[in-house]
PDB file of C-alpha atoms and ligand atoms in Angstrom:
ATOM      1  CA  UNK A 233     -52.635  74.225-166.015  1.00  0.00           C
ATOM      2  CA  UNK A 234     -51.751  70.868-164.537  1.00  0.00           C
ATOM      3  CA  UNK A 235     -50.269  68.229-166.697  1.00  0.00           C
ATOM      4  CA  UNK A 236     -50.080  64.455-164.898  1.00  0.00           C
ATOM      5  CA  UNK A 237     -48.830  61.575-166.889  1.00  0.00           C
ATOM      6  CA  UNK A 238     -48.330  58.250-166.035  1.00  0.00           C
ATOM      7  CA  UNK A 239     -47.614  58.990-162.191  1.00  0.00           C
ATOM      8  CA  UNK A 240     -46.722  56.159-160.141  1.00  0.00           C
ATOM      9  CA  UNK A 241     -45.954  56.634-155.904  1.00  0.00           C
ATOM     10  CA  UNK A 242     -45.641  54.241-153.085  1.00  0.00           C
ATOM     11  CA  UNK A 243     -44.484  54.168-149.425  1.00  0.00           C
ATOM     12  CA  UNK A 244     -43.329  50.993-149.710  1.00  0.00           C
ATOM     13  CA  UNK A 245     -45.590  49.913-147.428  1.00  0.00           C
ATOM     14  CA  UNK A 246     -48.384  48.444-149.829  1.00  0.00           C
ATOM     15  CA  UNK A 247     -50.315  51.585-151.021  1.00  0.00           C
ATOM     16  CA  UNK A 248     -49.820  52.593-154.329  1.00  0.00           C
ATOM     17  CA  UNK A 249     -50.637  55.355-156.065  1.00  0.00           C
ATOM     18  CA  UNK A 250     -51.322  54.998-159.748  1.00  0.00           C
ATOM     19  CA  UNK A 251     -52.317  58.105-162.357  1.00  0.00           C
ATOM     20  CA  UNK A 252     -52.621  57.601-165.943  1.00  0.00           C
ATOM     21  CA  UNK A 253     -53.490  60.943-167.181  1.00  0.00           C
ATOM     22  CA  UNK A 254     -55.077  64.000-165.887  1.00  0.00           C
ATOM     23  CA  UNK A 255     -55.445  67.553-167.202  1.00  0.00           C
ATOM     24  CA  UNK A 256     -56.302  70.179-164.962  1.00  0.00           C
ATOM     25  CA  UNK A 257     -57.318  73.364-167.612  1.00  0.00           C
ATOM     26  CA  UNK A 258     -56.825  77.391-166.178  1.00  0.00           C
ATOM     27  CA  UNK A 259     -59.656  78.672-164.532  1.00  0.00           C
ATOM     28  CA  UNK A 260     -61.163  75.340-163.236  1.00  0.00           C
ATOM     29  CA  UNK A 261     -62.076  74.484-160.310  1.00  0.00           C
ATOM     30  CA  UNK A 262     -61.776  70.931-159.428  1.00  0.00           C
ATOM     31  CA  UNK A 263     -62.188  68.633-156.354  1.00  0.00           C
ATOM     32  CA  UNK A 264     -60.933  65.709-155.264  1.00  0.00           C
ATOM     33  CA  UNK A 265     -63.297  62.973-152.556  1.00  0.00           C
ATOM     34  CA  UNK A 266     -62.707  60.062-151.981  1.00  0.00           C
ATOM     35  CA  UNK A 267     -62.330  57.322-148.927  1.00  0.00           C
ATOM     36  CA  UNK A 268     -59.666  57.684-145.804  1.00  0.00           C
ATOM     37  CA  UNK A 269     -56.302  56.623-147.384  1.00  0.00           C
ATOM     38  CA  UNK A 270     -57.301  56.852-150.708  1.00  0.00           C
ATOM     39  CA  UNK A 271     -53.932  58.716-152.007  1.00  0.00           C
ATOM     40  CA  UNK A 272     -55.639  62.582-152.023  1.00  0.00           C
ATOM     41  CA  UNK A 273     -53.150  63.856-149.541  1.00  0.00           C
ATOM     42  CA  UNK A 274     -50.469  62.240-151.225  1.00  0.00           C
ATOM     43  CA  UNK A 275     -51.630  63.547-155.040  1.00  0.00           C
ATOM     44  CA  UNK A 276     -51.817  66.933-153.915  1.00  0.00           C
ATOM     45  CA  UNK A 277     -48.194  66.170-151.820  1.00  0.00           C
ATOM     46  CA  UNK A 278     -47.091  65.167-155.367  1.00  0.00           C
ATOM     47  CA  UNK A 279     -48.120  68.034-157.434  1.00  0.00           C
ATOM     48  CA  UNK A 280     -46.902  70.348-154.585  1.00  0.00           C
ATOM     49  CA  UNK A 281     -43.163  68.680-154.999  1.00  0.00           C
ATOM     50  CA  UNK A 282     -43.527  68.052-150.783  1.00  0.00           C
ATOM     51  CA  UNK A 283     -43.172  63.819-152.295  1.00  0.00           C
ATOM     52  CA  UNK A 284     -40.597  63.358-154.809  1.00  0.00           C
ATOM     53  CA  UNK A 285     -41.645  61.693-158.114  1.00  0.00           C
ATOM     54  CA  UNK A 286     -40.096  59.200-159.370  1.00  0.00           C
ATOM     55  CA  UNK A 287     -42.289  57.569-162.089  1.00  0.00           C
ATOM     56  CA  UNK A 288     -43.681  59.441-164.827  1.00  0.00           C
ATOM     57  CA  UNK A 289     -44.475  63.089-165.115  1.00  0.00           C
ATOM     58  CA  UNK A 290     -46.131  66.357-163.586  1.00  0.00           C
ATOM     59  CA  UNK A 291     -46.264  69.695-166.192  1.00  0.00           C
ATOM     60  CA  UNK A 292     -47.390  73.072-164.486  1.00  0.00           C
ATOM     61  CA  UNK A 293     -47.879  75.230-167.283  1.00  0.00           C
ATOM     62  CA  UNK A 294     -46.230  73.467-169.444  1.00  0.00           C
ATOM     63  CA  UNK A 295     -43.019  73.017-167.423  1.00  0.00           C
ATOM     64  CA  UNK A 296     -41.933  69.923-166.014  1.00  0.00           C
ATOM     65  CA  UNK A 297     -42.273  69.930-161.983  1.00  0.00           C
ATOM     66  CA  UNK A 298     -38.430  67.844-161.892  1.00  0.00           C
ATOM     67  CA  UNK A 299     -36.897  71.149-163.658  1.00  0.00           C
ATOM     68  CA  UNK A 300     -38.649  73.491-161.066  1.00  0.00           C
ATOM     69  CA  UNK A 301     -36.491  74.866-158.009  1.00  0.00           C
ATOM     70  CA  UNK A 302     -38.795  75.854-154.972  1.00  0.00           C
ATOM     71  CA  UNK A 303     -38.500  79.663-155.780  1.00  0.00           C
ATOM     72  CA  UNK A 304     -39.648  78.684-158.939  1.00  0.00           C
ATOM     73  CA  UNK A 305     -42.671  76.477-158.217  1.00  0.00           C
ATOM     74  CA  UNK A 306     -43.732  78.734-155.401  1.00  0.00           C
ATOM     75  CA  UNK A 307     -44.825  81.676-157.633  1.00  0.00           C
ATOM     76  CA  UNK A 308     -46.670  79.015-159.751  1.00  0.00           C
ATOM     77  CA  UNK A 309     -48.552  76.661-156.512  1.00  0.00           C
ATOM     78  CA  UNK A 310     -49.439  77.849-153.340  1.00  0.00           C
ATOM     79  CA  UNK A 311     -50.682  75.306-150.820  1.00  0.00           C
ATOM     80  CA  UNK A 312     -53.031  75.070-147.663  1.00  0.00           C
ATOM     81  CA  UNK A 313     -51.980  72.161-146.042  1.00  0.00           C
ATOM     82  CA  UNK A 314     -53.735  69.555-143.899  1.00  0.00           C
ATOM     83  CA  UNK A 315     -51.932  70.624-140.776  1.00  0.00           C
ATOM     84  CA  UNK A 316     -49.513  73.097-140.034  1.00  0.00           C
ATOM     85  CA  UNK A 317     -47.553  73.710-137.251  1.00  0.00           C
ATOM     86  CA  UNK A 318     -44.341  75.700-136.603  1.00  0.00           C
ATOM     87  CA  UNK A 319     -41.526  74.823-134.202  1.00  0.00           C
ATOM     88  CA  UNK A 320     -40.502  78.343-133.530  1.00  0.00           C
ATOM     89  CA  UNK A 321     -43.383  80.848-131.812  1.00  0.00           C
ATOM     90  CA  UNK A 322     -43.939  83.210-134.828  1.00  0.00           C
ATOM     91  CA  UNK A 323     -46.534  86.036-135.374  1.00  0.00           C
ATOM     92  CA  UNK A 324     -49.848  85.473-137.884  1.00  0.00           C
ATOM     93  CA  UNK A 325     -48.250  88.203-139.674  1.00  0.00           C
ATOM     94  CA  UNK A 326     -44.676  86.628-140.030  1.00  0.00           C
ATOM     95  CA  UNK A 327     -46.099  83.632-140.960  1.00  0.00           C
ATOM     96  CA  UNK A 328     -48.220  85.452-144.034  1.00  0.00           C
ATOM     97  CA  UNK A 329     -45.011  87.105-145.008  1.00  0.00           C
ATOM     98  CA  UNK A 330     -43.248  83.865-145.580  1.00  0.00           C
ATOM     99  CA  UNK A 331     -45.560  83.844-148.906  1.00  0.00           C
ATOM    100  CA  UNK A 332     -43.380  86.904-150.048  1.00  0.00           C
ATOM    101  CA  UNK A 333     -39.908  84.953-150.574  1.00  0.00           C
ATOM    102  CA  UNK A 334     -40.508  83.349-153.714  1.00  0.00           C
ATOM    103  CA  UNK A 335     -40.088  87.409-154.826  1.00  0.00           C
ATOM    104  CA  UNK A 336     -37.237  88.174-152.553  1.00  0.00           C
ATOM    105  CA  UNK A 337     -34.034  89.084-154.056  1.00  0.00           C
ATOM    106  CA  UNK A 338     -32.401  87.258-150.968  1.00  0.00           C
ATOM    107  CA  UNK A 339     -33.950  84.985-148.103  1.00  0.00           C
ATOM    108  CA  UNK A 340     -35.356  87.674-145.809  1.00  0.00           C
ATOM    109  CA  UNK A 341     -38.191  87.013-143.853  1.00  0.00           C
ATOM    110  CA  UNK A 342     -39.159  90.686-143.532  1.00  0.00           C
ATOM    111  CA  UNK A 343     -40.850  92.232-145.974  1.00  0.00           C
ATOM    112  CA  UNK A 344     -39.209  94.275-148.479  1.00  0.00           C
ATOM    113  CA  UNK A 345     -41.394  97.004-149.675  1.00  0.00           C
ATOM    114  CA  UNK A 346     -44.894  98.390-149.944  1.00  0.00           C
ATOM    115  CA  UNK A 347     -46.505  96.369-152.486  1.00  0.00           C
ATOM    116  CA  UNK A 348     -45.370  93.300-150.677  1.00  0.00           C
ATOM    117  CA  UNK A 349     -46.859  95.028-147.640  1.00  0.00           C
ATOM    118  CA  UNK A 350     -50.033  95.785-149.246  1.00  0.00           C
ATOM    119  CA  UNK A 351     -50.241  92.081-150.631  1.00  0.00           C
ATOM    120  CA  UNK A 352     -49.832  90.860-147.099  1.00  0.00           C
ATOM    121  CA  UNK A 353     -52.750  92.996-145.456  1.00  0.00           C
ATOM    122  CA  UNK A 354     -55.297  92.534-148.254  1.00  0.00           C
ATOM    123  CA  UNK A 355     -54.581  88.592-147.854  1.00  0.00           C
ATOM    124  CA  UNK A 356     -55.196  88.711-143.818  1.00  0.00           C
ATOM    125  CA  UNK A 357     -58.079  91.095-144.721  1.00  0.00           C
ATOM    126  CA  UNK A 358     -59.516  89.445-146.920  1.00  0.00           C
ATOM    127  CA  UNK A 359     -59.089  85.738-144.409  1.00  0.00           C
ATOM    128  CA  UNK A 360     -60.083  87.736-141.570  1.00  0.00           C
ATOM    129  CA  UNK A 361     -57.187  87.086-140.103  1.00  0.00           C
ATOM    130  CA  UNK A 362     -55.888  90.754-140.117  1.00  0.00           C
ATOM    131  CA  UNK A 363     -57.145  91.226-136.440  1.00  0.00           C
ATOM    132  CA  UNK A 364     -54.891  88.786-134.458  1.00  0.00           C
ATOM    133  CA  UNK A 365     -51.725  89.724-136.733  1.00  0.00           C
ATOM    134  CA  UNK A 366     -49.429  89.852-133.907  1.00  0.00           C
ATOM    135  CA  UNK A 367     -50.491  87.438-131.956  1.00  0.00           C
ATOM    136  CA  UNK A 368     -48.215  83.876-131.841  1.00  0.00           C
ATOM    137  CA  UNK A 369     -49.426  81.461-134.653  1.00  0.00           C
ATOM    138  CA  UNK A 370     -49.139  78.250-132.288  1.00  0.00           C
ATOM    139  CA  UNK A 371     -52.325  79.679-130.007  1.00  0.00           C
ATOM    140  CA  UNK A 372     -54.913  79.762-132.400  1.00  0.00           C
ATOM    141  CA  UNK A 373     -57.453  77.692-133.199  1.00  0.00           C
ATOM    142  CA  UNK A 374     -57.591  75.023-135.620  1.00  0.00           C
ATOM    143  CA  UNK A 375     -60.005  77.267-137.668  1.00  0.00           C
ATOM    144  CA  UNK A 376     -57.742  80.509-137.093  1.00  0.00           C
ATOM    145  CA  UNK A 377     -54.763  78.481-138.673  1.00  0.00           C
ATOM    146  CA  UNK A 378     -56.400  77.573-141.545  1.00  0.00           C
ATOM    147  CA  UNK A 379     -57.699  80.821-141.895  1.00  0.00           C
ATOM    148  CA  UNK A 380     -53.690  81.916-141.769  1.00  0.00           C
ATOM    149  CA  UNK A 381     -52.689  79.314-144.145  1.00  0.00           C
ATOM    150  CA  UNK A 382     -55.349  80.898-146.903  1.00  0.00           C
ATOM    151  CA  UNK A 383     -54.142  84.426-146.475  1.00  0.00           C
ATOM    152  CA  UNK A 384     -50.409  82.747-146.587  1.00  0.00           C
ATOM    153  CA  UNK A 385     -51.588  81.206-149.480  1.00  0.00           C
ATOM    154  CA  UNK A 386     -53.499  84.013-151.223  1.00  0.00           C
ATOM    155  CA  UNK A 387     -50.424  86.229-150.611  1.00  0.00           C
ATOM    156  CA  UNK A 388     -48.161  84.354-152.725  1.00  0.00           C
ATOM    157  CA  UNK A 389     -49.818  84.947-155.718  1.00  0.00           C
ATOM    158  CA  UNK A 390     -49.350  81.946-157.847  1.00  0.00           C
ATOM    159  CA  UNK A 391     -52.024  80.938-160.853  1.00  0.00           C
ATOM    160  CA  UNK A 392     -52.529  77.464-158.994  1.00  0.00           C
ATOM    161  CA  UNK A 393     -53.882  76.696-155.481  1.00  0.00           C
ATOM    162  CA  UNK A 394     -53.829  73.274-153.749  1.00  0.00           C
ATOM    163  CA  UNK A 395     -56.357  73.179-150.879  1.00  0.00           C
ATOM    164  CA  UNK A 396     -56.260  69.926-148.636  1.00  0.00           C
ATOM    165  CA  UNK A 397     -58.951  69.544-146.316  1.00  0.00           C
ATOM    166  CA  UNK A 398     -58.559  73.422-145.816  1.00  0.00           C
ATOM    167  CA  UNK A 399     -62.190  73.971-144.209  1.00  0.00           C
ATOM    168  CA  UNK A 400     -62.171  71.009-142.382  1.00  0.00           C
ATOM    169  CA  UNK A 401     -61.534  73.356-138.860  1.00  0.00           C
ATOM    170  CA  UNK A 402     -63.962  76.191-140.354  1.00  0.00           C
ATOM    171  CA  UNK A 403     -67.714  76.798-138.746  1.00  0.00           C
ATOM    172  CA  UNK A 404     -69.984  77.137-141.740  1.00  0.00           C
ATOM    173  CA  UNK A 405     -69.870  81.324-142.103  1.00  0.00           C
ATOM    174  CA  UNK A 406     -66.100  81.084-142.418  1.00  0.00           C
ATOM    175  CA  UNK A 407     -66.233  78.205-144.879  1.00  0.00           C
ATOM    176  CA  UNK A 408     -68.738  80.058-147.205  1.00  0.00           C
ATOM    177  CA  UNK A 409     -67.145  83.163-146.951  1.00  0.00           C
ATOM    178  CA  UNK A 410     -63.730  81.769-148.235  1.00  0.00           C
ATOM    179  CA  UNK A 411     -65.174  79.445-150.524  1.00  0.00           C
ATOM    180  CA  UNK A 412     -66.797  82.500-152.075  1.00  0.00           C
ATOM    181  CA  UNK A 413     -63.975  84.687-152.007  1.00  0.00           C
ATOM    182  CA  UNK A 414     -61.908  81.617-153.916  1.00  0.00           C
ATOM    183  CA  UNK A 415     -64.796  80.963-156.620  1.00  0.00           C
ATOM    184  CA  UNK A 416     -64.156  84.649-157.361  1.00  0.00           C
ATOM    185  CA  UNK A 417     -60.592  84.731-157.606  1.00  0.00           C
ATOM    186  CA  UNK A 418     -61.049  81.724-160.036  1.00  0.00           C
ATOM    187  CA  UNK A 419     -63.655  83.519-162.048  1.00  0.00           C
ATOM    188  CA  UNK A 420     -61.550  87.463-161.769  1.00  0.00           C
ATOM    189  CA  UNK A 421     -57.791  85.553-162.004  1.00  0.00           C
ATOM    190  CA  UNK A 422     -58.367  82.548-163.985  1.00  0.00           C
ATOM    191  CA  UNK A 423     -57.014  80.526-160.685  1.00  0.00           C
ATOM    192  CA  UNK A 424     -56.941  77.480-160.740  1.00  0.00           C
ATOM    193  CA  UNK A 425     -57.601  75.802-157.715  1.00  0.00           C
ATOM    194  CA  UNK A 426     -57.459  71.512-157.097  1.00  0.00           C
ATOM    195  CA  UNK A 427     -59.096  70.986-153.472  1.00  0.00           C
ATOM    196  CA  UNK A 428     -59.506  67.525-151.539  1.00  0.00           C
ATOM    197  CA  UNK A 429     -62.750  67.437-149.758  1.00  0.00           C
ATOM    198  CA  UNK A 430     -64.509  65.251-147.174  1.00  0.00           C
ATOM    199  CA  UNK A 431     -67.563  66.984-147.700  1.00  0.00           C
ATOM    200  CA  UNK A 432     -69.221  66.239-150.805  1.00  0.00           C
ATOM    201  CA  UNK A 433     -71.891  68.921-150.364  1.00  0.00           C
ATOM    202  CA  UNK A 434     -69.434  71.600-150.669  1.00  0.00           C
ATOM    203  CA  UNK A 435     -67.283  69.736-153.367  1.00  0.00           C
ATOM    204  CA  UNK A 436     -70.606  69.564-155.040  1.00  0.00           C
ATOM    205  CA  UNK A 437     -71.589  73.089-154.636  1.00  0.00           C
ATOM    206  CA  UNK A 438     -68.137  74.494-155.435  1.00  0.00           C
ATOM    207  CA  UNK A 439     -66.656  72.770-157.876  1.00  0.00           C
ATOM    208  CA  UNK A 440     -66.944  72.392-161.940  1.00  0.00           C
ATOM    209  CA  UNK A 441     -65.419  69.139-161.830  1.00  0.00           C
ATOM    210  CA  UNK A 442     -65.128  66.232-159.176  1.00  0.00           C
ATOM    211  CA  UNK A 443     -62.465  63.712-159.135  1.00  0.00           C
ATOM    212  CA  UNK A 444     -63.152  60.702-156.921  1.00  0.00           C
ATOM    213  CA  UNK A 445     -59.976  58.873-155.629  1.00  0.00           C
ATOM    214  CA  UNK A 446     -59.888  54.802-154.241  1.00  0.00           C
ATOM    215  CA  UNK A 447     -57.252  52.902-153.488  1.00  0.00           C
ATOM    216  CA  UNK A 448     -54.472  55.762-155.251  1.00  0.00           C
ATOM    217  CA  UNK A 449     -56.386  56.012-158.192  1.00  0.00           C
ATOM    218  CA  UNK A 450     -58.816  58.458-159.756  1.00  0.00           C
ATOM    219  CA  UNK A 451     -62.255  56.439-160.703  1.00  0.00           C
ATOM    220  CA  UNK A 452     -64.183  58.743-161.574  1.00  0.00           C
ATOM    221  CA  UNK A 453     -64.104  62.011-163.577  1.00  0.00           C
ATOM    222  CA  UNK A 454     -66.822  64.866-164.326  1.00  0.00           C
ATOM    223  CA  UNK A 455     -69.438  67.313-163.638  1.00  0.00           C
ATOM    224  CA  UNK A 456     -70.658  67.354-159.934  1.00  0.00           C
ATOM    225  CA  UNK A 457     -74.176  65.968-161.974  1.00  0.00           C
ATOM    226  CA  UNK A 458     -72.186  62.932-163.381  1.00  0.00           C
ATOM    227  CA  UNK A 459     -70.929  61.682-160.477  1.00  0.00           C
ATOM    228  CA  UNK A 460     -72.371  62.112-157.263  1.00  0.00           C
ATOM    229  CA  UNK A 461     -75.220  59.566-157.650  1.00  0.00           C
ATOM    230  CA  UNK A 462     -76.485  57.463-155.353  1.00  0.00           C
ATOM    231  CA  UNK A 463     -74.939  54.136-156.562  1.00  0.00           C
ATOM    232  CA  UNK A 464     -71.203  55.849-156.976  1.00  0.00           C
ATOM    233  CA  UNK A 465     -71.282  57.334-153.650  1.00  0.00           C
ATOM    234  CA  UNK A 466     -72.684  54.355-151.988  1.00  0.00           C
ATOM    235  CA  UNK A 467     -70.465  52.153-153.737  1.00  0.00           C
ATOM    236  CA  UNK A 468     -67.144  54.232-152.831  1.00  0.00           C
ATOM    237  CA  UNK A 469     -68.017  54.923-149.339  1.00  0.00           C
ATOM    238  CA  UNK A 470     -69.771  52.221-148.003  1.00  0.00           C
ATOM    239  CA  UNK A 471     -73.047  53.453-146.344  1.00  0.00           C
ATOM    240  CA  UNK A 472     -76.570  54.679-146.985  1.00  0.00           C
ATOM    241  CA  UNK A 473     -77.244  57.513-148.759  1.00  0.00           C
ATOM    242  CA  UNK A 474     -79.773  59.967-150.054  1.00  0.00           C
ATOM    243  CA  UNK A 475     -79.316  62.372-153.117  1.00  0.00           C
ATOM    244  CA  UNK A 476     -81.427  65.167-153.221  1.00  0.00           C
ATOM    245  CA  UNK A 477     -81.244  68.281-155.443  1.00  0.00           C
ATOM    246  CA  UNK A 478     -79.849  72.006-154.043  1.00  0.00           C
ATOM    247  CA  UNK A 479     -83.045  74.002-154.480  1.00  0.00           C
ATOM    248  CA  UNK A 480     -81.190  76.722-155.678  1.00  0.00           C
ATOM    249  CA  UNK A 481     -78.094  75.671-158.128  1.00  0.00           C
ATOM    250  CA  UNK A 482     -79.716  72.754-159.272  1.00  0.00           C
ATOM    251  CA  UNK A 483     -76.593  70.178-157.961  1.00  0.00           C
ATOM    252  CA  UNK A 484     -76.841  67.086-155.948  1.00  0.00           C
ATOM    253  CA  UNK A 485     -76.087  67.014-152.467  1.00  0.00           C
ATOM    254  CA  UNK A 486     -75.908  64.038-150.552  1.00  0.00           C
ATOM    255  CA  UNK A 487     -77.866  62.962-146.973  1.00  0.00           C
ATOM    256  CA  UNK A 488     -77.061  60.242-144.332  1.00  0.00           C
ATOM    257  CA  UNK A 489     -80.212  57.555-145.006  1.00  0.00           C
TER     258      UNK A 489
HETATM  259  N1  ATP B1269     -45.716  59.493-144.796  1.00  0.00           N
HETATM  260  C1  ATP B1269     -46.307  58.318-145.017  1.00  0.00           C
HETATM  261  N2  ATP B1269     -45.631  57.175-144.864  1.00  0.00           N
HETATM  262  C2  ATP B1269     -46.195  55.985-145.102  1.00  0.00           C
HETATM  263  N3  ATP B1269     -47.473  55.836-145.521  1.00  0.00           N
HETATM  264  C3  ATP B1269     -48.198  56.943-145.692  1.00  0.00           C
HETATM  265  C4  ATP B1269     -47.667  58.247-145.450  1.00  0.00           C
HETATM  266  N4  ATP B1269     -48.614  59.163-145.712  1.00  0.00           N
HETATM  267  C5  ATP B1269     -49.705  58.471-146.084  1.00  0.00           C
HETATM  268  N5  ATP B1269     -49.456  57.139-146.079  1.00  0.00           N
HETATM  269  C6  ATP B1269     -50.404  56.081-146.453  1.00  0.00           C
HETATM  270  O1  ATP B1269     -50.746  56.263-147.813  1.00  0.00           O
HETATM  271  C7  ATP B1269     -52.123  56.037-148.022  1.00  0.00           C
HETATM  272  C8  ATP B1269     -52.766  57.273-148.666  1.00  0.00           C
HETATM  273  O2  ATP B1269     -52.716  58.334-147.721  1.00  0.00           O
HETATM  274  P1  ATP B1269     -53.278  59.779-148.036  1.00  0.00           P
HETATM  275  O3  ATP B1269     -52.973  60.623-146.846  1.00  0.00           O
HETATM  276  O4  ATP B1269     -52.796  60.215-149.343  1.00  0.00           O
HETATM  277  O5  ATP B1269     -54.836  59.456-148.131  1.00  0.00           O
HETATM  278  P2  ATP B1269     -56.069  60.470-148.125  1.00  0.00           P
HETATM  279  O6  ATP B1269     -56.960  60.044-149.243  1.00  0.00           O
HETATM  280  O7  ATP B1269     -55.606  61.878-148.140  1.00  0.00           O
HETATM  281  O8  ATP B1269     -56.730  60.086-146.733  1.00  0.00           O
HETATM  282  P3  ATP B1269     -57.617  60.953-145.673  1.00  0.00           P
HETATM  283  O9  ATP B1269     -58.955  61.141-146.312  1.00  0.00           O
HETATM  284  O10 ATP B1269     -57.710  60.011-144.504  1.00  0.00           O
HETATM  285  O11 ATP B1269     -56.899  62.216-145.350  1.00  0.00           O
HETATM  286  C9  ATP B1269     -52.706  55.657-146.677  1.00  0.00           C
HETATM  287  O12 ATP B1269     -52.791  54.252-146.612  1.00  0.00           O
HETATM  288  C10 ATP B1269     -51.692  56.165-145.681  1.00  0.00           C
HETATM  289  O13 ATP B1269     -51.652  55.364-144.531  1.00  0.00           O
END
């Protein structure tokens, strides 16, 4: 569960961000659209403690994000960042294991024993990212890293996951197969997952709610039904667009005009 009240944030360099109140309930799956620089990176920086607060308040299950440490938050949010990149040359594999610490007794990037172990492989499994495990995380592709990221972020276990932009170096099979995998792990584990999109077709298709963010606030709130029209999405992007209706699920998805 994800608790925001009253959140204010700025740079200081004339964007603001501005939430009132937003309740994220276990279980759903919510995404987030919205313009460049519309404050989605910087919400989900927020929530993730990576951007200190400093007006009003953030609850993850019930516990307020200023009295969680890192070890503490970790088992609660994992997060697939925008980018990621690593100074040092480290292995896929060491780079999954760093999802293990938040259990560690003591910082150890190794990992300590065999359910740990197990966790790891399922999660590269499971990303198809098991078969390059050894090779050095700074020479794969964009696509291969976020694949990484997701098993990272699968690994660590927590009830919440924060996906920014995470498909956004994916070719379609890879994006459907984790986007599949995730619904699941909602539906099996009650995760609950908050994701920023640029493509509203897959927010559409994937998500129970939509949140659509301008100028650092949300402006919209609701069903993928309620609000990708044709007037909101025109309105909040600025171009020509067609909604027509997935023959399948019954959901709108939009077209260029
Ligand atoms: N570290 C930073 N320092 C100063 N300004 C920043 C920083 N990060 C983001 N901003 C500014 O804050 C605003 C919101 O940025 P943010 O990255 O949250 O938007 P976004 O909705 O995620 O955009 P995009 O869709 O382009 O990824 C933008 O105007 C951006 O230039």
């Amino acid at each position: 569960m994800i608790q925001i009240n009253n959140i204010k944030f700025n740079y200081g360099n004339g964007f603001n961000l501005d939430i009132k109140n937003l309740h994220i309930k276990n279980g759903e799956i919510v995404s987030i659209i919205g313009p460049n620089g519309a404050g989605k990176s910087t919400l989900i920086k927020l929530i993730s403690k990576i951007l200190p607060l400093k007006y009003g308040n953030i609850f993850i299950d019930s516990k307020n994000l200023k009295s969680l440490n890192l070890k503490e938050l970790s088992k609660l949010i994992a997060v697939v960042p925008q980018e990621f990149n690593t100074i040092f040359d480290y292995s896929v594999k060491s780079i999954v294991e760093t999802s293990r610490l938040p259990y560690s007794k003591k910082f150890d990037f190794f990992t300590e024993n065999k359910e740990d172990e197990n966790i790891i492989s399922n999660s590269m499994k499971k990303t198809d990212t098991y078969k390059f495990k050894e090779k050095s995380f700074s020479n794969l592709s964009g696509g291969e890293k976020q694949r990484v990221m997701v098993a990272r972020a699968f690994a660590q276990k927590s009830k919440i996951l924060l996906l920014d932009e995470f498909s956004s170096h994916l070719d379609p099979g890879h994006t459907q197969y984790l986007l599949n995998i995730i619904k699941n792990l909602s539906q099996k584990e009650n995760l609950t997952i908050l994701s920023v999109f640029h493509d509203i077709n897959l927010a559409s298709l994937y998500s129970n709610r939509i949140l659509i963010m301008k100028d650092g606030k949300i402006i919209k709130d609701g069903t993928p039904n309620e609000v990708i029209t044709k007037k909101i999405i025109e309105d909040i992007y600025n171009f020509k667009a067609e909604i027509i209706i997935h023959p399948k699920y019954k959901i709108p998805q939009v077209i260029f005009q």
